[in-house]
CSV table of C-alpha atoms (C1' of nucleotides) in Angstrom, one decimal:
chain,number,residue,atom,x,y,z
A,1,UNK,CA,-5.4,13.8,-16.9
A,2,UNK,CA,-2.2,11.6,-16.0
A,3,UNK,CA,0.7,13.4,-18.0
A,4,UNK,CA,2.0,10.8,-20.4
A,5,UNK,CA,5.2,9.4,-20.1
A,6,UNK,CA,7.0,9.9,-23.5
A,7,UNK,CA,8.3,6.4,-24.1
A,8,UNK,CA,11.3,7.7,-26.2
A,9,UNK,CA,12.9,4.1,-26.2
A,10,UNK,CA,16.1,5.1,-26.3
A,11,UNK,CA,18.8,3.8,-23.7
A,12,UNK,CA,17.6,3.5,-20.2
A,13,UNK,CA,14.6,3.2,-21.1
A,14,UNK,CA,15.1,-1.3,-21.5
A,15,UNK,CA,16.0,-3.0,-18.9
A,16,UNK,CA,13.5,-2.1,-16.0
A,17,UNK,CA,15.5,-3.1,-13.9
A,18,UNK,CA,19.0,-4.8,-13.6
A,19,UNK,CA,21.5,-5.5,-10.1
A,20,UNK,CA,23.8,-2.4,-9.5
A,21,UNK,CA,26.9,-2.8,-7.1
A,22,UNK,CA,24.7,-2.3,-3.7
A,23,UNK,CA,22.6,-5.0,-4.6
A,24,UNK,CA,19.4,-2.6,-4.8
A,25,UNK,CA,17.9,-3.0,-8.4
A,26,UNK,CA,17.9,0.6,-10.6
A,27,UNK,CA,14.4,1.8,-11.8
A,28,UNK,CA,13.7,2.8,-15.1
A,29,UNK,CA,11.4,5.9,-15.7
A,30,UNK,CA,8.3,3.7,-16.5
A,31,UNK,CA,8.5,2.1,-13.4
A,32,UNK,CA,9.1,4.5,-11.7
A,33,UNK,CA,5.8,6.1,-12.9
A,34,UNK,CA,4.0,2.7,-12.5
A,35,UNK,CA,4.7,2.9,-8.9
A,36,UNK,CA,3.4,6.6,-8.7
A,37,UNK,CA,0.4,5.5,-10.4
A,38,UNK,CA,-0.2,2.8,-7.8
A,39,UNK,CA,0.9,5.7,-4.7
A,40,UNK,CA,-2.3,7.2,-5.4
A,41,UNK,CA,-4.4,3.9,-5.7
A,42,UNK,CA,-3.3,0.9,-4.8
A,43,UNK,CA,-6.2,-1.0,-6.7
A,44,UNK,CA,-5.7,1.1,-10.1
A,45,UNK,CA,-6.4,-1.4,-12.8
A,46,UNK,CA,-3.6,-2.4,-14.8
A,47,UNK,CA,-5.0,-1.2,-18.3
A,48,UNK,CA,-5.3,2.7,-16.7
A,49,UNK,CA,-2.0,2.1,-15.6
A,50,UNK,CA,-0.5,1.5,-18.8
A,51,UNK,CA,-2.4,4.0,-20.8
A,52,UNK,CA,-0.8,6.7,-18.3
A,53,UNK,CA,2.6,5.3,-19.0
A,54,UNK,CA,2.7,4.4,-22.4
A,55,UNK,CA,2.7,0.3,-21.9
A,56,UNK,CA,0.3,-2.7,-22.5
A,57,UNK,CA,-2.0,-3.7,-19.9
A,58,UNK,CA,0.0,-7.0,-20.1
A,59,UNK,CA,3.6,-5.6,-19.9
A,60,UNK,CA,2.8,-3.4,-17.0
A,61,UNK,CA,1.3,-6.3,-15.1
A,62,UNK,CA,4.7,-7.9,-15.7
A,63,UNK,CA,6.4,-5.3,-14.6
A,64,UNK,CA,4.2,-4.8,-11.2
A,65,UNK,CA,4.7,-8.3,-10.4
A,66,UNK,CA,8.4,-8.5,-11.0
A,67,UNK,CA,8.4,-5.1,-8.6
A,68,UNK,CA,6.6,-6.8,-6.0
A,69,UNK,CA,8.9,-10.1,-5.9
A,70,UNK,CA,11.8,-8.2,-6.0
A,71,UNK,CA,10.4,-6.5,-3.0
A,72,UNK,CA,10.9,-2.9,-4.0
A,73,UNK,CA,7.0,-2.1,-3.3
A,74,UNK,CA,4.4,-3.5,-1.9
A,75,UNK,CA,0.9,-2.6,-2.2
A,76,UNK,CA,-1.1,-2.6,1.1
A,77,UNK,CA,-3.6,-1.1,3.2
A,78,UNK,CA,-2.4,1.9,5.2
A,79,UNK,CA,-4.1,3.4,8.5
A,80,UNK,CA,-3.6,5.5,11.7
A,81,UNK,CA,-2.8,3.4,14.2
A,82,UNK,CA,-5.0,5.0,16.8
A,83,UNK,CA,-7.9,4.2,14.6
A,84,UNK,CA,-7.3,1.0,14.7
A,85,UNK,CA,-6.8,0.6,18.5
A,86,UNK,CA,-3.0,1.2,19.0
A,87,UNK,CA,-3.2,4.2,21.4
A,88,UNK,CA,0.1,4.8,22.4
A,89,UNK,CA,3.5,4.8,19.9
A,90,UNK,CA,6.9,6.3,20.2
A,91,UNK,CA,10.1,6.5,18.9
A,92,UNK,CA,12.9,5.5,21.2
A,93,UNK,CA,16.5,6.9,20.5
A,94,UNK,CA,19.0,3.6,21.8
A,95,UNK,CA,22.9,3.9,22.4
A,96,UNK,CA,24.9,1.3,21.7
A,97,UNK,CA,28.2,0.0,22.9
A,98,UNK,CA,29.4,-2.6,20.4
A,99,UNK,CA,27.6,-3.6,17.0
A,100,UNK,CA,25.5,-1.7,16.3
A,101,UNK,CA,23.3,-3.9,13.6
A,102,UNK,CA,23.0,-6.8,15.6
A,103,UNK,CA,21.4,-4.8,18.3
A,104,UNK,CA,18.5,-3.3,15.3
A,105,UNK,CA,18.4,-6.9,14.1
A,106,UNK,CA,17.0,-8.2,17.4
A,107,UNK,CA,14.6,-4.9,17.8
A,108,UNK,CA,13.9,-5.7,14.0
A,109,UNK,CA,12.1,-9.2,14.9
A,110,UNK,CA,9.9,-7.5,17.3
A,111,UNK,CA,6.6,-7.3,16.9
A,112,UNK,CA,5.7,-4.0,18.0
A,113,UNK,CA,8.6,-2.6,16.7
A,114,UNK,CA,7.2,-0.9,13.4
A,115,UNK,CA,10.6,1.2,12.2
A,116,UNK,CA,14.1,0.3,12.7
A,117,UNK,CA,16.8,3.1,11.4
A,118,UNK,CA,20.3,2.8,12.1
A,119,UNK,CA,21.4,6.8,12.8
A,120,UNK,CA,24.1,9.1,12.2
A,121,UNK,CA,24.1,11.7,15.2
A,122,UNK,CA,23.8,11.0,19.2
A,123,UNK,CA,21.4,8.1,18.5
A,124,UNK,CA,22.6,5.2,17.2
A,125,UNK,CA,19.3,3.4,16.1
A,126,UNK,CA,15.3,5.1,16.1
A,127,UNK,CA,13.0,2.6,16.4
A,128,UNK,CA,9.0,3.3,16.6
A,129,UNK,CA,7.1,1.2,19.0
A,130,UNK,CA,3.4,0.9,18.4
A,131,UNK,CA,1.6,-0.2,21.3
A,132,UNK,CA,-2.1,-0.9,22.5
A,133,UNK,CA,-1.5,1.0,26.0
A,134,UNK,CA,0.7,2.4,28.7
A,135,UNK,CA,1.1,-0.8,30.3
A,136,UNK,CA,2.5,-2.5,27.1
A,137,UNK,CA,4.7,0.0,25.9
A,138,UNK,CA,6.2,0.8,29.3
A,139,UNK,CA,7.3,-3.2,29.0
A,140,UNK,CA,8.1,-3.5,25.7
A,141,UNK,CA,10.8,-0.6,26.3
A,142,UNK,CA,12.0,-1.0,29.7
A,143,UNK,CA,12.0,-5.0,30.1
A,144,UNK,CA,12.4,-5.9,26.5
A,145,UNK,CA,14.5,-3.2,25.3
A,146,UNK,CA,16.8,-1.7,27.9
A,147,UNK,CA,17.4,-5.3,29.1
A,148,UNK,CA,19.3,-6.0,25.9
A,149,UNK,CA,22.9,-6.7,26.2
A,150,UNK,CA,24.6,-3.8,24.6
A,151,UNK,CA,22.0,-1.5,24.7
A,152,UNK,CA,23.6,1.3,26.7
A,153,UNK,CA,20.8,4.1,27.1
A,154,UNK,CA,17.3,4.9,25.8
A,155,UNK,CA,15.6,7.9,25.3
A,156,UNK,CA,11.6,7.7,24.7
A,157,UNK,CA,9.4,10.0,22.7
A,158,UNK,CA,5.9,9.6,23.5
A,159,UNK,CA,3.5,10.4,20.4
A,160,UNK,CA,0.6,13.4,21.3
A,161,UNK,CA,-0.3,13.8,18.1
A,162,UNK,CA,0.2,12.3,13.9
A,163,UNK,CA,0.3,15.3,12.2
A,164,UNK,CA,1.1,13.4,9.3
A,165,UNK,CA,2.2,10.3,7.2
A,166,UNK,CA,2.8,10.4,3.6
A,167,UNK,CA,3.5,7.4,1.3
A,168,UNK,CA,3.9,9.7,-1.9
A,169,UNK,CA,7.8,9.9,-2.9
A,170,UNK,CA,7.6,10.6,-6.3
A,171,UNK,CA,4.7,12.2,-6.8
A,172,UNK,CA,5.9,15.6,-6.3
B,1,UNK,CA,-5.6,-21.0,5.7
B,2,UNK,CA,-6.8,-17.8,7.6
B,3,UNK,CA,-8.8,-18.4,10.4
B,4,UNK,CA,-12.5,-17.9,9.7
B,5,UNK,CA,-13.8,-14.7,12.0
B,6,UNK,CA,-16.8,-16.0,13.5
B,7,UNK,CA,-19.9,-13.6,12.5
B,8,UNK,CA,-21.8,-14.1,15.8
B,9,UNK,CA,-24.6,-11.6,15.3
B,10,UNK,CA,-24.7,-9.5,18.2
B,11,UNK,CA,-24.0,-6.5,20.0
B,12,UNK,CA,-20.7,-4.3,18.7
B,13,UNK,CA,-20.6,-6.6,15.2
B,14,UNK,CA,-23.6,-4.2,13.5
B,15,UNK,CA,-22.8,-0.4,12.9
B,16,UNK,CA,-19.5,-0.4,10.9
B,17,UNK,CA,-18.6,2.8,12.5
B,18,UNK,CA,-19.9,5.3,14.5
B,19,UNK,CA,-18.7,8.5,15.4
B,20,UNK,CA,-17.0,8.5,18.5
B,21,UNK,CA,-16.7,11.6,21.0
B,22,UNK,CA,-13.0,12.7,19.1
B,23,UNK,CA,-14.4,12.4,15.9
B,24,UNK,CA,-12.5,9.3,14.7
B,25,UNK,CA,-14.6,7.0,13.8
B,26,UNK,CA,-14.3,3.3,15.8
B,27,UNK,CA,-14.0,0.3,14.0
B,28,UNK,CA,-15.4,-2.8,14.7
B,29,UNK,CA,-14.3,-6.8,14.6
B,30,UNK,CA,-15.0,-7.5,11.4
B,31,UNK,CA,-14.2,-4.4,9.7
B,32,UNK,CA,-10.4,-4.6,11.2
B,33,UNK,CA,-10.8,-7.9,9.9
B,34,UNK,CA,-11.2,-6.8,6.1
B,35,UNK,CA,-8.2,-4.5,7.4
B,36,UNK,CA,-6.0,-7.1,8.7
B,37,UNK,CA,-6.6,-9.3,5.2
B,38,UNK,CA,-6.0,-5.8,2.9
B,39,UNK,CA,-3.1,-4.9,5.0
B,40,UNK,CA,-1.0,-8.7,3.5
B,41,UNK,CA,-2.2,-7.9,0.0
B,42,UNK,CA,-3.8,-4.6,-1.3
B,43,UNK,CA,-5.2,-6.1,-4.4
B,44,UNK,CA,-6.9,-9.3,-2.6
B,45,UNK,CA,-10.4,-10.0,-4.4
B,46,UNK,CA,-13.2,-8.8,-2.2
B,47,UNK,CA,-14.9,-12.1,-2.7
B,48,UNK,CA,-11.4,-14.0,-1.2
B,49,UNK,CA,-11.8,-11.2,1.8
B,50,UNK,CA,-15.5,-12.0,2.2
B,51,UNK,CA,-14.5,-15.6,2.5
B,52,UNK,CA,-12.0,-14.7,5.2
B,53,UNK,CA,-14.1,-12.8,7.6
B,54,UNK,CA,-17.0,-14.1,7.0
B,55,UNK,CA,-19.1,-11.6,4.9
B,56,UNK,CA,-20.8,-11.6,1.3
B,57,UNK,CA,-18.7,-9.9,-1.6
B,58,UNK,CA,-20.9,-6.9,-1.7
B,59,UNK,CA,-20.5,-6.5,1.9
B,60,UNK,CA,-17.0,-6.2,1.8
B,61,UNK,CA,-17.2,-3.7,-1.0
B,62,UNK,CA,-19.2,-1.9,0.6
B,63,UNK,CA,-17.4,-1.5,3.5
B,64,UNK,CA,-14.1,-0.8,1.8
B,65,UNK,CA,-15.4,1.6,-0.3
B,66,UNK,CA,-16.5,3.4,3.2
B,67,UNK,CA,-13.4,3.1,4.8
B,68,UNK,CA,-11.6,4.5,2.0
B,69,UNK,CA,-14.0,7.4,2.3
B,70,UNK,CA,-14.1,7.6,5.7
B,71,UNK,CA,-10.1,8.0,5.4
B,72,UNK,CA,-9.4,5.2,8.1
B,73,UNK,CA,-7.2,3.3,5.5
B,74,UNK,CA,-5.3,4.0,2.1
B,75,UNK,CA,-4.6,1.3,-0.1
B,76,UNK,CA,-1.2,2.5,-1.6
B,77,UNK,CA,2.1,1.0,-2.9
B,78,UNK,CA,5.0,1.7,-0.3
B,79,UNK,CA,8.2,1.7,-1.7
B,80,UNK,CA,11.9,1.8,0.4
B,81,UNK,CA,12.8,5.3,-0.7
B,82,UNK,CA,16.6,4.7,-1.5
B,83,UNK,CA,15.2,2.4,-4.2
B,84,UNK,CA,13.2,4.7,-6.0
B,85,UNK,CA,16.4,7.6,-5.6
B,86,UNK,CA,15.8,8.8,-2.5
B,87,UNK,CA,19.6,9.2,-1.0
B,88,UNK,CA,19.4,11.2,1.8
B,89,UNK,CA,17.2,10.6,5.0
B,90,UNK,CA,16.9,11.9,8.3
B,91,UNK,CA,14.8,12.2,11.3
B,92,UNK,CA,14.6,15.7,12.4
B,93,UNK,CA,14.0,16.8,16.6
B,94,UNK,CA,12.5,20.3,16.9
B,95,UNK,CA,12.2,22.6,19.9
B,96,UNK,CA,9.6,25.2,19.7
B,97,UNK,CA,8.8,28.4,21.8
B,98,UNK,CA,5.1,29.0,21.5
B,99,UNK,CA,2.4,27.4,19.6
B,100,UNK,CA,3.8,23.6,18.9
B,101,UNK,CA,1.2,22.9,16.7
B,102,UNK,CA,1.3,26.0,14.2
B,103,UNK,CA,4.6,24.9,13.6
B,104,UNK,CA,3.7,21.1,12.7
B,105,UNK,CA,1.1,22.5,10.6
B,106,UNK,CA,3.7,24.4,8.7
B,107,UNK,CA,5.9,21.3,8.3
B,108,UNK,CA,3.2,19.1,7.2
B,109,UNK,CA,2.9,21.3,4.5
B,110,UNK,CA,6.3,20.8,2.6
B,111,UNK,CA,6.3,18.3,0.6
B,112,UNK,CA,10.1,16.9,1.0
B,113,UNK,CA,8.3,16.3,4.5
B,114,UNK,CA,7.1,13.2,5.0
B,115,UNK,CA,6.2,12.0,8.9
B,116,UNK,CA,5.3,14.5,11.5
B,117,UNK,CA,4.4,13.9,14.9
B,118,UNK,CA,4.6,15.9,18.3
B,119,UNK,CA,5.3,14.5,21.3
B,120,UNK,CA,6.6,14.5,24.8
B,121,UNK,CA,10.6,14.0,25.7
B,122,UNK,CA,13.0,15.8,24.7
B,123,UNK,CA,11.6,17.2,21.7
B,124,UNK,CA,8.4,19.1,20.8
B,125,UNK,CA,8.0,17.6,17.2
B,126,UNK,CA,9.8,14.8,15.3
B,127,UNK,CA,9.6,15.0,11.6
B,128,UNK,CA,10.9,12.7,8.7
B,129,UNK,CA,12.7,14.4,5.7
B,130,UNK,CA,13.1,12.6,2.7
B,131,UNK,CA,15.6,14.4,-0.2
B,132,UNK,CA,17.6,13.1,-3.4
B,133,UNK,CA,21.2,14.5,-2.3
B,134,UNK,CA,22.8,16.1,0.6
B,135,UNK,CA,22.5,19.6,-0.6
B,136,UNK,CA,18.7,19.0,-0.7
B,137,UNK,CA,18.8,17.8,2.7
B,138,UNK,CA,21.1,20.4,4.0
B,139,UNK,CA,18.2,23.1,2.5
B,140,UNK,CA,15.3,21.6,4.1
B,141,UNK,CA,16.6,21.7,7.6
B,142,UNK,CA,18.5,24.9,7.8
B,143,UNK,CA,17.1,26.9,4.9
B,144,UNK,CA,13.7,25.9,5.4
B,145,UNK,CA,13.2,24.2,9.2
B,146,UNK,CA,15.8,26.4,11.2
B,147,UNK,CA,14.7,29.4,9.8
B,148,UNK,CA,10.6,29.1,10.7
B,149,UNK,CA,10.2,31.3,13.3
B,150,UNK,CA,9.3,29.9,16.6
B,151,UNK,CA,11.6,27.3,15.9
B,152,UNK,CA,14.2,27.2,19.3
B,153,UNK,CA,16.8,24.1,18.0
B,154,UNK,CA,16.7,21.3,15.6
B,155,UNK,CA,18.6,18.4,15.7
B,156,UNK,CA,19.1,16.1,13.3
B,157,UNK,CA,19.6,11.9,12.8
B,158,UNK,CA,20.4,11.0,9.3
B,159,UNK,CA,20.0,7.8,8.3
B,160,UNK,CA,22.4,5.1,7.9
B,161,UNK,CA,20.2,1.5,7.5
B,162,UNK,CA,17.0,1.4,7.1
B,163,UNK,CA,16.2,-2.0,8.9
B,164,UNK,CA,12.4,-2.5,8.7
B,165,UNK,CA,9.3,-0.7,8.1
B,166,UNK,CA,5.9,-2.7,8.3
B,167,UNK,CA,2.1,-2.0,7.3
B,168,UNK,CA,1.0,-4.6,9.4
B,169,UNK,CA,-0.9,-3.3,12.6
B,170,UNK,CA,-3.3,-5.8,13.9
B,171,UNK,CA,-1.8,-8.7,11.4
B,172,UNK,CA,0.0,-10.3,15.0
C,1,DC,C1',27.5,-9.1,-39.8
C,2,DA,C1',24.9,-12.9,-38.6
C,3,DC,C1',23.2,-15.5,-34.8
C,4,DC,C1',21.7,-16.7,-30.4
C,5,DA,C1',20.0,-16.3,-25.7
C,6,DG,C1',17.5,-13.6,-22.6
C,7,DT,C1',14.3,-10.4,-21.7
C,8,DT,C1',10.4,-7.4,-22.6
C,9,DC,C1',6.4,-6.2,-25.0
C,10,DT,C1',2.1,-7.1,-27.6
C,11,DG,C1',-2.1,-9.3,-28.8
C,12,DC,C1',-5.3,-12.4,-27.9
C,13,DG,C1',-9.2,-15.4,-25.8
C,14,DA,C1',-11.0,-17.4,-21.4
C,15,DA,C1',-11.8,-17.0,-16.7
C,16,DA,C1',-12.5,-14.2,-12.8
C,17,DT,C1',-13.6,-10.0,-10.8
C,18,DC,C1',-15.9,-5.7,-10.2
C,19,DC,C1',-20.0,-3.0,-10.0
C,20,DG,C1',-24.6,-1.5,-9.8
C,21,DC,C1',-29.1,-2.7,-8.7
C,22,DA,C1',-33.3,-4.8,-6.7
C,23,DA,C1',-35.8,-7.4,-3.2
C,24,DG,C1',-36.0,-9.3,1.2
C,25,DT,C1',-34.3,-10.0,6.2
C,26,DC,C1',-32.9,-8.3,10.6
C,27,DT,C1',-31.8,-5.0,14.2
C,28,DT,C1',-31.8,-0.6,16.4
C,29,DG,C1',-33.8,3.7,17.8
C,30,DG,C1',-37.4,7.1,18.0
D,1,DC,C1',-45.1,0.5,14.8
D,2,DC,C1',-42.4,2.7,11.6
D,3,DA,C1',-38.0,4.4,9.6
D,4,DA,C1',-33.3,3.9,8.9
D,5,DG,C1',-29.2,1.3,8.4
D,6,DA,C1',-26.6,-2.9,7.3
D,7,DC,C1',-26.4,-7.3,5.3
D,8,DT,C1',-27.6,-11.1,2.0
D,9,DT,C1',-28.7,-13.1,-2.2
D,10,DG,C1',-29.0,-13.0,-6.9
D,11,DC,C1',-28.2,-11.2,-11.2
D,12,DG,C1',-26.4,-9.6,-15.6
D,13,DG,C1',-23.0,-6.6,-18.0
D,14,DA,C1',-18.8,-4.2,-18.1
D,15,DT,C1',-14.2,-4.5,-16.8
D,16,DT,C1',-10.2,-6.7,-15.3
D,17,DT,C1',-7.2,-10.3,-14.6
D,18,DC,C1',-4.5,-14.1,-16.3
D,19,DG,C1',-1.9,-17.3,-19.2
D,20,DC,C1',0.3,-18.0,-23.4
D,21,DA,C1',2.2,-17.7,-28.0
D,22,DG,C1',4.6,-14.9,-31.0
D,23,DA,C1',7.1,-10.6,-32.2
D,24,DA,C1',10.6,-7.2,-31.0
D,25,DC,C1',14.6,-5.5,-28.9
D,26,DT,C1',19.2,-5.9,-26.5
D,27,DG,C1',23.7,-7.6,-25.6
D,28,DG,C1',27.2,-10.7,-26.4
D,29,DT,C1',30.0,-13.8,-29.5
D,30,DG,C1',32.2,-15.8,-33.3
DNA sequence: CACCAGTTCTGCGAAATCCGCAAGTCTTGG
DNA sequence: CCAAGACTTGCGGATTTCGCAGAACTGGTG
């Protein structure tokens, strides 16, 4: 079913991971397809997992915890917000005037602030706000965000409609 | 350590889910409970969730194993896409003569496409692109987006910083 | 080339978890 | 009052997780 990943352990292969300049660790190819295999189910058992890429049960247990305390996945439970009672989002553009990442630090530590991006183009930051109503999203952007010092305009894109909301990079 | 949900037997605690007038099904206490505890670790033991919120171990499986199917919640490893050699990012703010939605529809369907959402501002549609390089980038949006007919303007927000991006709805 | 240190992988048992199933309780709705 | 749905308890058996010791590989060093 799962396409095997020839383990030709040559090179690249060792080392799952190591520190490259940026800080960010470099994946190999097996994790890599570990972390496909638990894309599509984040409850796979760790035996499947490593007959699909060619590595002991043990080893890719190893491997999945190293992932997860190095922080480059996490495996959690994903819904639609409006399910679960958060009727209105949106994504506010915000202009700046001075630096830029302390502003998105302070939106960062905000609770119902999902998504924090700091942009090229004629936003500076994108931030999604997920809120339970009108009433709270109209104060978490006009008193909580606008009020910032250095926050110089804000535009506000009010969510109709998830059309959709993927969590499958990789997989393609 | 997590604070027991009290399983007072009445009213809104029985039926799981019901089907609502839009279809989406409505969730209730204890189930955004199980939610809430899958939602801080993906993997937790069903018996460890059952102790949380105050339900047996089969209970819990049960209702997992229904909300999975149901499609209210995915359990899935999210990754931060630079890590996994994702280079290039960007939010993309479409304009649309005629049917919004058609469009969306189309968009959902690529797979370099992964967020789409209308809404009301400035823009009809807001949509996340994720690509390896710039020259993939630079296809999806005016090879692939620009050219869909219906499709006034784009405008486009690469991304610089990704600050934060949380699973945890309901966990405040 | 030999050796060492560090890391990763494998191969186990032992413990814990998952899973299906059956019987009984409780509540709601027709 | 009966039927349907949801939950609980209890139970084995299959599966999975977990910890650990030993083997294997890599990179650096004298």
């Amino acid at each position: 079913m799962h396409s095997e990943v020839v383990a030709s352990r040559s090179a690249d292969q060792r080392d799952s991971s190591r520190e490259s300049r940026n800080g960010t660790p470099t994946l190999d190819a097996v994790s890599l397809a570990i972390i496909q295999q638990l894309q599509e189910d984040g409850r796979r058992p760790y035996a499947a997992i490593g007959k699909a890429v060619g590595l002991s049960e043990a080893a890719v247990r190893q491997r999945v915890q190293k992932l997860l305390d190095q922080g480059v996945m996490q495996i959690v439970a994903v819904t639609d917000p409006l399910t679960v009672g958060f009727r209105r989002q949106a994504m506010v553009g915000i202009n700046v005037e001075g630096d830029v990442e302390s502003i998105a630090d302070v939106l960062t530590g905000m609770s119902e602030v999902e998504y924090v991006v700091m942009t090229a183009g004629s936003f500076d930051i994108l931030a999604e706000i997920v809120c339970e109503d009108d009433d709270h999203l109209l104060d978490v952007i006009n008193k909580r965000i606008r009020a910032l010092p250095g926050v110089r305009s804000t535009e506000s894109f009010v969510y109709l409609k998830l059309k959709k909301q993927t969590y499958m990079w990789g997989t393609r």
